[in-house]
Every structure is written in structure tokens, then in C-alpha cells.
XYZ file of N, CA, C and O in Angstrom:
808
model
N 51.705 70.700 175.745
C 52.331 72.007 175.734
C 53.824 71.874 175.539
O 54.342 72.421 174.565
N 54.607 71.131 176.466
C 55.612 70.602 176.099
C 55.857 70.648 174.796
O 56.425 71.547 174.175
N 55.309 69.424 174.307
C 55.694 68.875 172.633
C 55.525 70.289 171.907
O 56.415 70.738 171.185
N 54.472 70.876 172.117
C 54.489 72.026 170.880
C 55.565 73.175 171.328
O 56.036 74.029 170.576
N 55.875 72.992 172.846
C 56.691 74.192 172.967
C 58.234 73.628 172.113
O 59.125 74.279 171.567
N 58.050 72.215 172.293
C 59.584 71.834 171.472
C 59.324 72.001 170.160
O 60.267 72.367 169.458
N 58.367 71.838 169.704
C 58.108 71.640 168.069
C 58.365 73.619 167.657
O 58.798 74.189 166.655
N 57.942 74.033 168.741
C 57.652 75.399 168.351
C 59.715 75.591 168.403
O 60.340 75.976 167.414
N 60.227 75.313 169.418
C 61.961 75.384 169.527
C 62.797 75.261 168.657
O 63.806 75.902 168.366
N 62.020 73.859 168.007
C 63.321 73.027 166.778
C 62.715 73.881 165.887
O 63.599 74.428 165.229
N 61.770 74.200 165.603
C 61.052 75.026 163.792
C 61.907 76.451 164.665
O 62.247 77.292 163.833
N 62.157 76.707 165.610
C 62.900 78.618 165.143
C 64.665 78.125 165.250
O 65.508 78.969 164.944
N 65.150 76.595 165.742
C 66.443 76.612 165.507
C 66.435 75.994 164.295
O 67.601 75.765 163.971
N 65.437 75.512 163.242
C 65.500 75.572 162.494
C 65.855 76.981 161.088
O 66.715 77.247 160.248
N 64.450 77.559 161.635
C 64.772 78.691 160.619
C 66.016 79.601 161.368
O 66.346 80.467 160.559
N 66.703 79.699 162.437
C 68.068 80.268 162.184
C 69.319 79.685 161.582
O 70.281 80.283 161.101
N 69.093 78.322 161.717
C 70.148 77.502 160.962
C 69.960 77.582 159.366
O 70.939 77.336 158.661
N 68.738 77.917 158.784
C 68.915 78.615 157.250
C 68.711 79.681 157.276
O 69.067 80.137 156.190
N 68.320 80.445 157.899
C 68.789 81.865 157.355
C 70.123 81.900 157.753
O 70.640 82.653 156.928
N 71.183 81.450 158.702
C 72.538 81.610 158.950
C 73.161 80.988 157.408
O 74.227 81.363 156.920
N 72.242 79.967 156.791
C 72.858 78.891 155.606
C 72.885 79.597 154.548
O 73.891 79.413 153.862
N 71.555 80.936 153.854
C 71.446 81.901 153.625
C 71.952 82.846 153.640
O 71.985 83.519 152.610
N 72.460 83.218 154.627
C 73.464 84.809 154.816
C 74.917 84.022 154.511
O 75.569 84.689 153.707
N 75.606 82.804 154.919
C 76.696 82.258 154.491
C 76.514 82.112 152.387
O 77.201 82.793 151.625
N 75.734 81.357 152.043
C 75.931 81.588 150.752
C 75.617 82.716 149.871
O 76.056 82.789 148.723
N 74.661 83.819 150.547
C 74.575 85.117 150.167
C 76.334 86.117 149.811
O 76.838 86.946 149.055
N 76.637 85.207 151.054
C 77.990 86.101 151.070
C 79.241 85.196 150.746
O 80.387 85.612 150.913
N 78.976 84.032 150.310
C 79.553 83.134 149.212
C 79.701 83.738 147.782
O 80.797 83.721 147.222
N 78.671 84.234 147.236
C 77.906 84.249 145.779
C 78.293 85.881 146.087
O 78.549 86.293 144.956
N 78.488 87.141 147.121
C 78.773 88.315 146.938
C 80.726 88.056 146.539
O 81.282 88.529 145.547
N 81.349 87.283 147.525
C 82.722 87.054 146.973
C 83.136 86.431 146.124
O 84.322 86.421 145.793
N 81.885 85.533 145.393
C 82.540 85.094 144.279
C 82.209 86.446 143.347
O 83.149 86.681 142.588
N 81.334 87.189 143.249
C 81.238 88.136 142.371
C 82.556 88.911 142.427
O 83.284 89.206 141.479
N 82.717 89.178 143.707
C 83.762 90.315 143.907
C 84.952 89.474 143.130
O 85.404 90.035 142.132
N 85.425 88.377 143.429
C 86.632 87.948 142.834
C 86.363 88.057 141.289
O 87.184 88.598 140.548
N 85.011 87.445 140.763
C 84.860 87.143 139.435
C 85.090 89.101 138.858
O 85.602 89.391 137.777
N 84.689 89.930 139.654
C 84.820 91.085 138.757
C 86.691 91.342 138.799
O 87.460 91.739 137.924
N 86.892 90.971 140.023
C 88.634 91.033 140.094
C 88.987 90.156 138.646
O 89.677 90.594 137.725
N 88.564 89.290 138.678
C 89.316 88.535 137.599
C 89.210 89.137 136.517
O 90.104 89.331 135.693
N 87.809 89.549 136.456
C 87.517 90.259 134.901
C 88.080 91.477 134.850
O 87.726 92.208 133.926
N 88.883 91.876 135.633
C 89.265 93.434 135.552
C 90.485 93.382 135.138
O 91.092 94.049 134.300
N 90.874 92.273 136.003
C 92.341 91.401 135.385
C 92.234 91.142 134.352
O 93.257 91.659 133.902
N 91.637 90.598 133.347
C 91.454 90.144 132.283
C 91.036 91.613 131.227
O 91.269 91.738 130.025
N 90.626 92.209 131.792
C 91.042 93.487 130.986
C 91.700 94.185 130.972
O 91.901 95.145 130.228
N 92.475 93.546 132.406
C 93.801 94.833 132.061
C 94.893 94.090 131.059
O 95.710 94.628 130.313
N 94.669 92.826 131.259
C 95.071 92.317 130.302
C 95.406 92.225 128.521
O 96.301 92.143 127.680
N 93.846 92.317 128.743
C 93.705 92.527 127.142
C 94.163 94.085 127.163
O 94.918 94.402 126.244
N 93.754 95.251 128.229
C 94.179 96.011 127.203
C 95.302 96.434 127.085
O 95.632 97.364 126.349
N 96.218 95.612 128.003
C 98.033 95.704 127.677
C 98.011 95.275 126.151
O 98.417 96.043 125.278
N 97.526 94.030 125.876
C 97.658 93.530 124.462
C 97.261 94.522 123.509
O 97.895 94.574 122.455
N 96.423 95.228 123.684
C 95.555 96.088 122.430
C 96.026 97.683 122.787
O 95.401 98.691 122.458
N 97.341 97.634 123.576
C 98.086 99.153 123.841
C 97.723 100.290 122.538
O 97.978 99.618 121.538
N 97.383 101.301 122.186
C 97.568 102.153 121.413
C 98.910 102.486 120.958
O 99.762 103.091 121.609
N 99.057 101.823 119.236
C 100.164 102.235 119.041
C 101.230 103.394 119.063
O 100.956 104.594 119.064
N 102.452 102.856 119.079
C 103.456 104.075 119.368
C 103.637 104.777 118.273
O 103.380 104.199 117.217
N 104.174 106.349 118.211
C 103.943 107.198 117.094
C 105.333 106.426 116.556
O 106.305 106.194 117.274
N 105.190 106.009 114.843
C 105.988 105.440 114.075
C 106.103 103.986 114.261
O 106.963 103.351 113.650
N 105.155 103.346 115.196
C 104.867 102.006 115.549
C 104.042 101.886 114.311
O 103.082 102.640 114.153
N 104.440 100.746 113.191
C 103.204 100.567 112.369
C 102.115 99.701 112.786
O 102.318 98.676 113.437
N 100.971 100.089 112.426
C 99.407 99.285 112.909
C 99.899 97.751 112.397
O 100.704 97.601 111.477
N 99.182 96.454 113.269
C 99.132 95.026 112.671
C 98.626 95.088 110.672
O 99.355 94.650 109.782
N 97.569 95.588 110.499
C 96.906 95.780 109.282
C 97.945 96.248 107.809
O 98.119 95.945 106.629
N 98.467 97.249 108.948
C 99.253 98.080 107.720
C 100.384 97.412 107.045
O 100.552 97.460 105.826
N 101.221 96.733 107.944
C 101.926 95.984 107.197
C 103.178 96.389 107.109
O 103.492 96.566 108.287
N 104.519 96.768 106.144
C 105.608 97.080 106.607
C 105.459 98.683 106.119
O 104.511 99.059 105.429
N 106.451 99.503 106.545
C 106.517 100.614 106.742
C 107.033 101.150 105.299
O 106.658 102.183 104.746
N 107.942 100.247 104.838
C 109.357 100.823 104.124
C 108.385 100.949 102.735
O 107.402 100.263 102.453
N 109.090 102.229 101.848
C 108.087 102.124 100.655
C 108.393 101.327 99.439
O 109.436 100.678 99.361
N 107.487 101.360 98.467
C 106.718 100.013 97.567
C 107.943 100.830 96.566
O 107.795 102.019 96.286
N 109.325 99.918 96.006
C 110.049 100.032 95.101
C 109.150 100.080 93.346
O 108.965 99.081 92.651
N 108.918 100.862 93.146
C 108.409 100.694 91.504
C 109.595 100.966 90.132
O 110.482 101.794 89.921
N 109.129 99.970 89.511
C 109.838 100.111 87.774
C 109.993 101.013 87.642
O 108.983 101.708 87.752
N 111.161 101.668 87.348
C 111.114 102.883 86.403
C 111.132 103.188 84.967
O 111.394 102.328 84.125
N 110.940 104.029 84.771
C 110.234 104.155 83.054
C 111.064 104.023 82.294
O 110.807 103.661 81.145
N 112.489 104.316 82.772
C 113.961 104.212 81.480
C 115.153 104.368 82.852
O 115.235 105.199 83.756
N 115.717 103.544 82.616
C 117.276 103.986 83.287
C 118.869 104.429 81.889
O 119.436 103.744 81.038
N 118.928 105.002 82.071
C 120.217 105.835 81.093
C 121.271 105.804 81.075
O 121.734 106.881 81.451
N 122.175 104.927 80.761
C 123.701 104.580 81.155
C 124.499 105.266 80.074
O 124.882 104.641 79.085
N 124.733 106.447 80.241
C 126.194 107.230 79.683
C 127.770 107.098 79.455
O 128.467 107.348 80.438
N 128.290 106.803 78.491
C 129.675 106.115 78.740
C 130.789 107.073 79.876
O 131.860 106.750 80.391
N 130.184 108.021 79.940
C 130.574 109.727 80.647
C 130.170 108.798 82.070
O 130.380 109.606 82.975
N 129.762 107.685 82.621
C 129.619 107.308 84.052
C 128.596 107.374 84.544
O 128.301 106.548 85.408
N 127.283 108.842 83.991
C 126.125 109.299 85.183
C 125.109 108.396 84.223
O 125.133 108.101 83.028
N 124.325 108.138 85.178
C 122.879 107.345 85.162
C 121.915 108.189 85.168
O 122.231 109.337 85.479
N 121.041 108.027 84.970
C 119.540 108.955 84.377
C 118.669 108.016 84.807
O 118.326 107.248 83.908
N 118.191 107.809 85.866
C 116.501 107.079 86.034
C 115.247 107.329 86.334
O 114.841 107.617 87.460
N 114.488 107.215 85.189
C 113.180 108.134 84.726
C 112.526 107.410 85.666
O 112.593 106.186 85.551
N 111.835 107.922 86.677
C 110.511 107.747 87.449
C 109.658 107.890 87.168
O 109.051 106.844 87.395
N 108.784 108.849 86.580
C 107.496 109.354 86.229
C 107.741 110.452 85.096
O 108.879 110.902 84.962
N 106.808 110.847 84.361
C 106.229 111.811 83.660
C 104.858 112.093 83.547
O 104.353 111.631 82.524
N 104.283 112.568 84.117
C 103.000 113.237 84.361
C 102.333 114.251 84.095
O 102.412 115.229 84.839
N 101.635 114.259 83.133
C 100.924 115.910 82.494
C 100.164 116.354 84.062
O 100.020 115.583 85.010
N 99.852 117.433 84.024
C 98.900 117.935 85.168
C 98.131 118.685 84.425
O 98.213 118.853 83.208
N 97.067 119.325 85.470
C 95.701 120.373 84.837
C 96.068 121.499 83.749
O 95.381 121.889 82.804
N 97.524 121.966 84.211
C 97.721 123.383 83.355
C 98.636 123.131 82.055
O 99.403 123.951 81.551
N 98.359 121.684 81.581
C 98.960 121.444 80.243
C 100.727 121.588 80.330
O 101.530 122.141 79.579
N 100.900 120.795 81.646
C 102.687 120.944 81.410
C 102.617 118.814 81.891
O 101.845 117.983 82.369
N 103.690 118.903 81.454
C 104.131 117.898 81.485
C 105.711 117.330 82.108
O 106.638 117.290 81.298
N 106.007 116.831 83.802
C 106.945 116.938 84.564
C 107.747 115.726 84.340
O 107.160 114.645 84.385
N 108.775 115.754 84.148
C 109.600 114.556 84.504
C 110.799 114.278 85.502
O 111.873 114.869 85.395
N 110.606 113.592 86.212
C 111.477 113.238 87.265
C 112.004 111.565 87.654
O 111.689 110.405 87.389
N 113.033 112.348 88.473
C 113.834 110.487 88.762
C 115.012 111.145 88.996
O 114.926 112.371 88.923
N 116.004 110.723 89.236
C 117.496 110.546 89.900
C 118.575 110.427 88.581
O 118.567 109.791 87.527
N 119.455 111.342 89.196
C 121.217 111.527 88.243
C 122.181 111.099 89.346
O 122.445 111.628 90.427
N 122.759 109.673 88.595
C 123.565 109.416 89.632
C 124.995 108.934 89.242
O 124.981 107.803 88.754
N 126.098 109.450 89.326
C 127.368 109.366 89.418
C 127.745 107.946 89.522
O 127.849 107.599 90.698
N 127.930 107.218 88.854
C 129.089 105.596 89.189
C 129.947 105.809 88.367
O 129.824 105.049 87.407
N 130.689 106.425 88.292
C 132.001 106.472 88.416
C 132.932 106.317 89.750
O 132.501 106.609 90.866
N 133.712 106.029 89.615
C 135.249 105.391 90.957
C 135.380 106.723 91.068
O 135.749 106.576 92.233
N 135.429 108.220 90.888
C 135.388 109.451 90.908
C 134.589 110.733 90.884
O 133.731 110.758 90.001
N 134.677 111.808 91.658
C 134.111 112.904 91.491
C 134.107 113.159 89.701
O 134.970 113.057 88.830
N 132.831 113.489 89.713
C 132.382 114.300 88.182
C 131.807 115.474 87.919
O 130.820 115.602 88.643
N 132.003 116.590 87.064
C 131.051 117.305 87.049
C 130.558 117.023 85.710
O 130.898 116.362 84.728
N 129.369 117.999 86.169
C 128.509 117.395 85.066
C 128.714 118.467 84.206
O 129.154 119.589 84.456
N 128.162 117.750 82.679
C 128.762 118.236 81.708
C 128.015 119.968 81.167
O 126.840 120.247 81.405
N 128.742 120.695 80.618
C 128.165 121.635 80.582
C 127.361 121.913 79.213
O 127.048 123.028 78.795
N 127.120 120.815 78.670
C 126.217 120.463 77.713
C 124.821 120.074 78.090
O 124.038 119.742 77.199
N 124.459 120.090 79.322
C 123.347 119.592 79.573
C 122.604 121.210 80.042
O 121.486 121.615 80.361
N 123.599 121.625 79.906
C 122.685 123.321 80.485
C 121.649 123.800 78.925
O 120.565 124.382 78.985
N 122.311 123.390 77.712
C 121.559 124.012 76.314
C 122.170 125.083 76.048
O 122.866 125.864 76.697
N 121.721 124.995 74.728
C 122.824 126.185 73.965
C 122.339 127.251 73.645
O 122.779 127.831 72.652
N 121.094 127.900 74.556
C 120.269 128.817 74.548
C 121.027 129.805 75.515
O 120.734 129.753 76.710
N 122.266 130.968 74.955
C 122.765 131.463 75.509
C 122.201 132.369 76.817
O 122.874 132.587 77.825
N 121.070 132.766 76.630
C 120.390 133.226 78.117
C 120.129 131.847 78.886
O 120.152 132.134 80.082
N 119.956 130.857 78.773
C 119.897 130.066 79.707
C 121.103 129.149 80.150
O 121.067 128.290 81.031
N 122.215 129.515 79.336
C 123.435 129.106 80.216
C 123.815 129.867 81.183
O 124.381 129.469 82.201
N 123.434 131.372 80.840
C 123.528 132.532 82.138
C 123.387 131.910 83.423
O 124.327 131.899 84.217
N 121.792 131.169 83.791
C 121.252 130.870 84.575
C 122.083 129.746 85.518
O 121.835 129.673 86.722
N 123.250 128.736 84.780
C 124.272 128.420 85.328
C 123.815 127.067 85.155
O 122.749 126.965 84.547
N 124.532 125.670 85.663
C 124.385 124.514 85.514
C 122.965 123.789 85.194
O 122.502 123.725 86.333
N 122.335 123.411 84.641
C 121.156 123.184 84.878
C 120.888 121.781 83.816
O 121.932 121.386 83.297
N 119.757 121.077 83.480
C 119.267 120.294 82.795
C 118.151 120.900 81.510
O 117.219 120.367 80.908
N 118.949 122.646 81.442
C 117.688 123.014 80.025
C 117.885 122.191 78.710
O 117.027 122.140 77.829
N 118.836 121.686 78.667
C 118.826 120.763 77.640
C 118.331 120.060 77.243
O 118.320 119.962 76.016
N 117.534 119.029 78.164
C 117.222 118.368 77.874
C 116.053 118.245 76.940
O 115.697 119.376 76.609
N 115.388 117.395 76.438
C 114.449 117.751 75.496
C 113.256 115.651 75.129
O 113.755 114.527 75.078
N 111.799 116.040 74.982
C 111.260 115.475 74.470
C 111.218 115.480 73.221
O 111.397 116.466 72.506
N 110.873 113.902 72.724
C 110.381 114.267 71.205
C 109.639 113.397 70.851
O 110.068 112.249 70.966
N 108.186 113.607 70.262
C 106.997 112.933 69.986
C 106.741 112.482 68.379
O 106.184 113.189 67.540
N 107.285 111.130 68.160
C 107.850 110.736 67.028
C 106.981 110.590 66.097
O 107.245 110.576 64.894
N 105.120 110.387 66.943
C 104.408 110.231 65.958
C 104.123 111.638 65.188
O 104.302 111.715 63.972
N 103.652 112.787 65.986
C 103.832 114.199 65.661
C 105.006 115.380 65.017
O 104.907 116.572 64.725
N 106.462 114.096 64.957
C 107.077 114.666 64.766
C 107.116 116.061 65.027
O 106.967 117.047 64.306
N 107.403 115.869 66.486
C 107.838 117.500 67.339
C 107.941 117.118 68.667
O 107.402 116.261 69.368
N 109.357 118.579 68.937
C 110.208 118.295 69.972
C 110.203 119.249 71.077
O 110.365 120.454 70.884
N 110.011 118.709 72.294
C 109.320 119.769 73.103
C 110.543 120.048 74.084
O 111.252 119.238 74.680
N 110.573 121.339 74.073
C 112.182 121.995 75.096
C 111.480 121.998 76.509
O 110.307 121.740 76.779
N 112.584 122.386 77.383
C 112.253 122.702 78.999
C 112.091 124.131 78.466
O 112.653 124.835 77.627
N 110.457 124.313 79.843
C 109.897 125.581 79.879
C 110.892 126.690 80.119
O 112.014 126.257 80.385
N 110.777 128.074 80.095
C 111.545 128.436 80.926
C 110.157 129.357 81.796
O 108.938 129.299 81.631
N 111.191 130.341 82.938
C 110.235 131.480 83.432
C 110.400 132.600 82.714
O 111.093 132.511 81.701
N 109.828 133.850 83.059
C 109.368 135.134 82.520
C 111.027 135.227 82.731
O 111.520 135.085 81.612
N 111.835 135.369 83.502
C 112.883 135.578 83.709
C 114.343 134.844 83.039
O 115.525 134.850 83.382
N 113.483 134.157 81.778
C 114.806 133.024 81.396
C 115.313 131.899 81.908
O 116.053 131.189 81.225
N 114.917 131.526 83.429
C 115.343 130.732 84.059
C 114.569 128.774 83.621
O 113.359 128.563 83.700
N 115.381 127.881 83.289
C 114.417 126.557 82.967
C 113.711 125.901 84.106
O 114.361 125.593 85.105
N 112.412 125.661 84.035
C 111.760 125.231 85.054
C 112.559 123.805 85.090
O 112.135 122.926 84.339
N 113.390 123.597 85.697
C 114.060 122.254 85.301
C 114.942 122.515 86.714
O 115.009 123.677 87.114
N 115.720 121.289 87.590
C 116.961 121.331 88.416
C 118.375 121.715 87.782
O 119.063 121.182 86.912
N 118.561 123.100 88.736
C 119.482 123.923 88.500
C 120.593 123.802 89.643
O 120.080 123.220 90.599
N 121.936 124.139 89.902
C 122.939 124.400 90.153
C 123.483 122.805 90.007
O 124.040 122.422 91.036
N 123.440 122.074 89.214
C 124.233 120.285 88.989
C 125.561 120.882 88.900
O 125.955 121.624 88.000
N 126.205 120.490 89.910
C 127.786 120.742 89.416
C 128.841 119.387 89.480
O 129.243 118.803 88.474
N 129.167 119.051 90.769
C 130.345 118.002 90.910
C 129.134 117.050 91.730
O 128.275 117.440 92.520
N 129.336 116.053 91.367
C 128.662 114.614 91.829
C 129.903 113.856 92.473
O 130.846 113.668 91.706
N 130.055 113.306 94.031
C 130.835 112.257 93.665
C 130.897 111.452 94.036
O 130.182 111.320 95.029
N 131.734 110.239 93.636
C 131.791 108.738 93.294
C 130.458 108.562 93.886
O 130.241 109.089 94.977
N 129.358 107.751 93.182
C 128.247 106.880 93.954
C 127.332 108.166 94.422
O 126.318 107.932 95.079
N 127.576 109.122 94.188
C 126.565 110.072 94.753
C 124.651 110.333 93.884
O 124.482 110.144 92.679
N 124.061 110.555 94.373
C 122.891 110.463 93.561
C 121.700 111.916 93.976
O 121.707 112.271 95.154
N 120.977 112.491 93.230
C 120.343 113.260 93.314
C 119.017 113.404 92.600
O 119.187 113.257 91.390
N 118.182 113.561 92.813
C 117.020 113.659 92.248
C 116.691 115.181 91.648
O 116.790 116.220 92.300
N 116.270 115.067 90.225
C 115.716 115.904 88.995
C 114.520 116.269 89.001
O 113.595 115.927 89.737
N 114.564 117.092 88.021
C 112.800 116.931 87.429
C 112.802 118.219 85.929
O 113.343 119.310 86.106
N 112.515 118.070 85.335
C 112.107 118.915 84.383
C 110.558 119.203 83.434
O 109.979 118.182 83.065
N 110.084 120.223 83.157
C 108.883 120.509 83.298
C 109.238 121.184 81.447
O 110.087 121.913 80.932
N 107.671 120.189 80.845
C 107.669 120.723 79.269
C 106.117 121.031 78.781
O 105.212 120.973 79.614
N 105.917 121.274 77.761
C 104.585 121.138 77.552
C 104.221 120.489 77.334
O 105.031 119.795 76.720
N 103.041 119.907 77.411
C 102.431 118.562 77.668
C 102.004 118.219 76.110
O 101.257 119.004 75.526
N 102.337 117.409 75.657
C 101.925 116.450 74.095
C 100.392 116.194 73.970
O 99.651 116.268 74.951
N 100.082 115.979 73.087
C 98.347 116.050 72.965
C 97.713 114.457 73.569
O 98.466 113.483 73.584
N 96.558 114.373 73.948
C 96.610 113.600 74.710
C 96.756 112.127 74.157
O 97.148 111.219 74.889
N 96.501 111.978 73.144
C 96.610 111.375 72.468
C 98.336 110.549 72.224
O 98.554 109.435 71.748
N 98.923 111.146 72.528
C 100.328 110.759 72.425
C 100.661 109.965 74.006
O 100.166 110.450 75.023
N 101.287 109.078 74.055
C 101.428 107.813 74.660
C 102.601 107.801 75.405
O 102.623 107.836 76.635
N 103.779 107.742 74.535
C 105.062 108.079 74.951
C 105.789 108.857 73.964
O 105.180 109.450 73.074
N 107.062 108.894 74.067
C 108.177 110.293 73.994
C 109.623 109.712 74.189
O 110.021 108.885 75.009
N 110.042 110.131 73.570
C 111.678 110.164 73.349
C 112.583 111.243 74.732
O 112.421 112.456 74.869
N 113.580 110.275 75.667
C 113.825 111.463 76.260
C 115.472 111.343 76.259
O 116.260 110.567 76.798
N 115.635 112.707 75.226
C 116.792 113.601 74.871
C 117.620 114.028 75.788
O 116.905 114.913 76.258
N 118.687 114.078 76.466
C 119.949 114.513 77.052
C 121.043 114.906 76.405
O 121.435 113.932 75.761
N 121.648 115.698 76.259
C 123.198 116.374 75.472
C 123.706 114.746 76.186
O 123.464 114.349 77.326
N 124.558 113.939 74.958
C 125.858 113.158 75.617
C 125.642 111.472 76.629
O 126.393 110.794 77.330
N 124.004 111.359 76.127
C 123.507 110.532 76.687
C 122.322 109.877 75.547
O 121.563 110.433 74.752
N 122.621 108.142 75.959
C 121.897 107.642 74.652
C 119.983 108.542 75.027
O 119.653 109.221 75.999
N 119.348 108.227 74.087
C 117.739 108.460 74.021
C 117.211 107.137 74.924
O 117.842 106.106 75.161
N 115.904 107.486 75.332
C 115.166 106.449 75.834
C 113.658 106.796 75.217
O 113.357 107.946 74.896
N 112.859 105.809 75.104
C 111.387 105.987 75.634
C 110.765 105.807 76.305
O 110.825 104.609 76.580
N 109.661 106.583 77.191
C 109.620 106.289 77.583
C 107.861 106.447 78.253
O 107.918 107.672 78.151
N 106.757 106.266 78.692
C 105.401 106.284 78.570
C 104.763 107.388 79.356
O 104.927 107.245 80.568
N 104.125 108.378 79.028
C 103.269 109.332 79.718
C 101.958 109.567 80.360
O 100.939 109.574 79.669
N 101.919 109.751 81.580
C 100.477 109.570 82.229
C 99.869 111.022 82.316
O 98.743 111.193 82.784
């Protein structure tokens, strides 16, 4: 009786010494979780400091630099008169006109005005006051020369009030003609007092 009452003693200080071994690594393996989710929470707050949502005017990694893509221009125009002419584009659109634009820019060491030859010698449209109606296309294979539009009102769909530019100053144009058949490629572009250029139509 003895022996089994001891055998019966050591087998229950047995099984409390593992279930105590049990509830210790139960609650080993619950704090390592708890830390491991700490860590991982850390680790995402981490990452998502790194992966912040960009700031407005912050450019994206992908995008690349901000500043815009410098392109060729179609003719630059050097006048012994000082102003520069640099053709950017000419572009027909849907309603059969045809726009041209780019920058008039003053290098001269001085204020200039601009010449009053570039307004055209279409006495209702000098009314209208400084302007670029002068200017003019000309399609060499068709032999024919296409003027700035005007409106119902006389006015040239073209940049109006050009007066004094100065030294180094620069401004952007545009003038609007009828569009050449499609077939035609490029064009001659005409200014009062300024050499010709050619130059290609999209």
C-alpha cells in the first residue's frame, strides 16, 4: 500500500510538474507571439513610413523628373531688327484651320516695339491695332498663300496688342489660317521684315 501510495504521489507530482512545464511554455510561445506581432507591427510601421503617400507636387519614384521634355522647334527666325520668331507647332484641327504657335522674343540690349508692319496692310485690320495679321503661309507646291483668318468683326484670329518688348523679354504667339490640303507637308512661314522659314505641318 505504501509503495503504490508513493507510486500513486510521484505520478501526480509528476503530472503537476508538466502541466506547470506546459502552462510555462504555453505562456512562453503566447509572449513570443505577442512580441513577434509587436515586431511585425513595428515592421509595418516601418515599411509604411517608407511607402508614405506622396506629397501633393511630390513626384511618384516611376514618374521620374517633373520639369518638362524640351522639344525641337520647327524654325527659329533671327531678324536683323533683333526679335526672334520660334515656331513650335503647326497643327491643322477638325474644322479645317490650321494654328501656329511658339514665342517672339526681343534680344536686343533694348526695349523694342514691334514693327508696325507685322499688323498687314489690310486697312480694317490695322484698326484692330498691333497684331501679327501679317503674317502669312505659302504652299510652294500649290502655289498659294494662305493669310491669318479674321472674325465676323475684322479682328485676326492671331495675338493682338504686341507693342514694346524689352531687352530679353519673350512672349508667346499663335496665329490661325486655313488649313492646306492634306496632302501638303510643309509651308513657307512669311513675316513683314523677317527672313522666311519652312517649316512641317501636322
Amino acid at each position: 500500500m505504501r509503495i503504490r501510495h508513493g507510486a500513486h504521489a510521484q505520478r501526480a507530482v509528476t503530472a503537476v510538474l508538466v502541466a506547470a512545464a506546459l502552462s510555462l511554455s504555453l505562456t512562453a510561445c503566447g509572449g513570443g507571439d505577442g512580441g513577434s506581432d509587436g515586431s511585425e507591427g513595428s515592421d509595418k510601421k516601418n515599411t509604411g513610413a517608407a511607402t508614405t503617400p506622396r506629397q501633393p507636387g511630390q513626384p511618384d519614384e516611376g514618374e521620374g523628373t517633373t520639369e518638362p521634355q524640351s522639344e525641337e522647334p520647327l524654325a527659329v527666325i533671327d531678324g536683323s531688327n533683333g526679335f526672334q520668331f520660334t515656331i513650335r507647332s503647326a497643327v491643322r484641327d477638325a474644322g479645317g484651320f490650321l494654328t501656329v504657335s511658339g514665342a517672339l522674343k526681343n534680344n536686343a540690349s533694348k526695349q523694342q516695339i514691334a514693327p508696325i508692319q507685322w499688323n498687314g496692310q489690310e486697312s480694317h485690320v490695322k484698326k484692330t491695332g498691333p497684331s501679327l495679321g501679317g503674317m502669312t503661309l505659302v504652299d510652294k507646291s500649290d502655289k498659294k498663300r494662305y493669310y491669318v483668318l479674321r472674325d465676323t468683326d475684322g479682328y485676326p484670329l492671331t495675338t493682338t496688342g504686341l507693342s514694346a518688348l524689352d531687352a530679353g523679354q519673350s512672349v508667346d504667339f499663335f496665329a490661325q489660317f486655313p488649313a492646306p490640303p492634306k496632302g501638303t507637308e510643309s509651308v513657307d512661314v512669311q513675316i513683314p521684315l523677317m527672313p522666311s522659314a519652312s517649316i512641317e505641318i501636322s
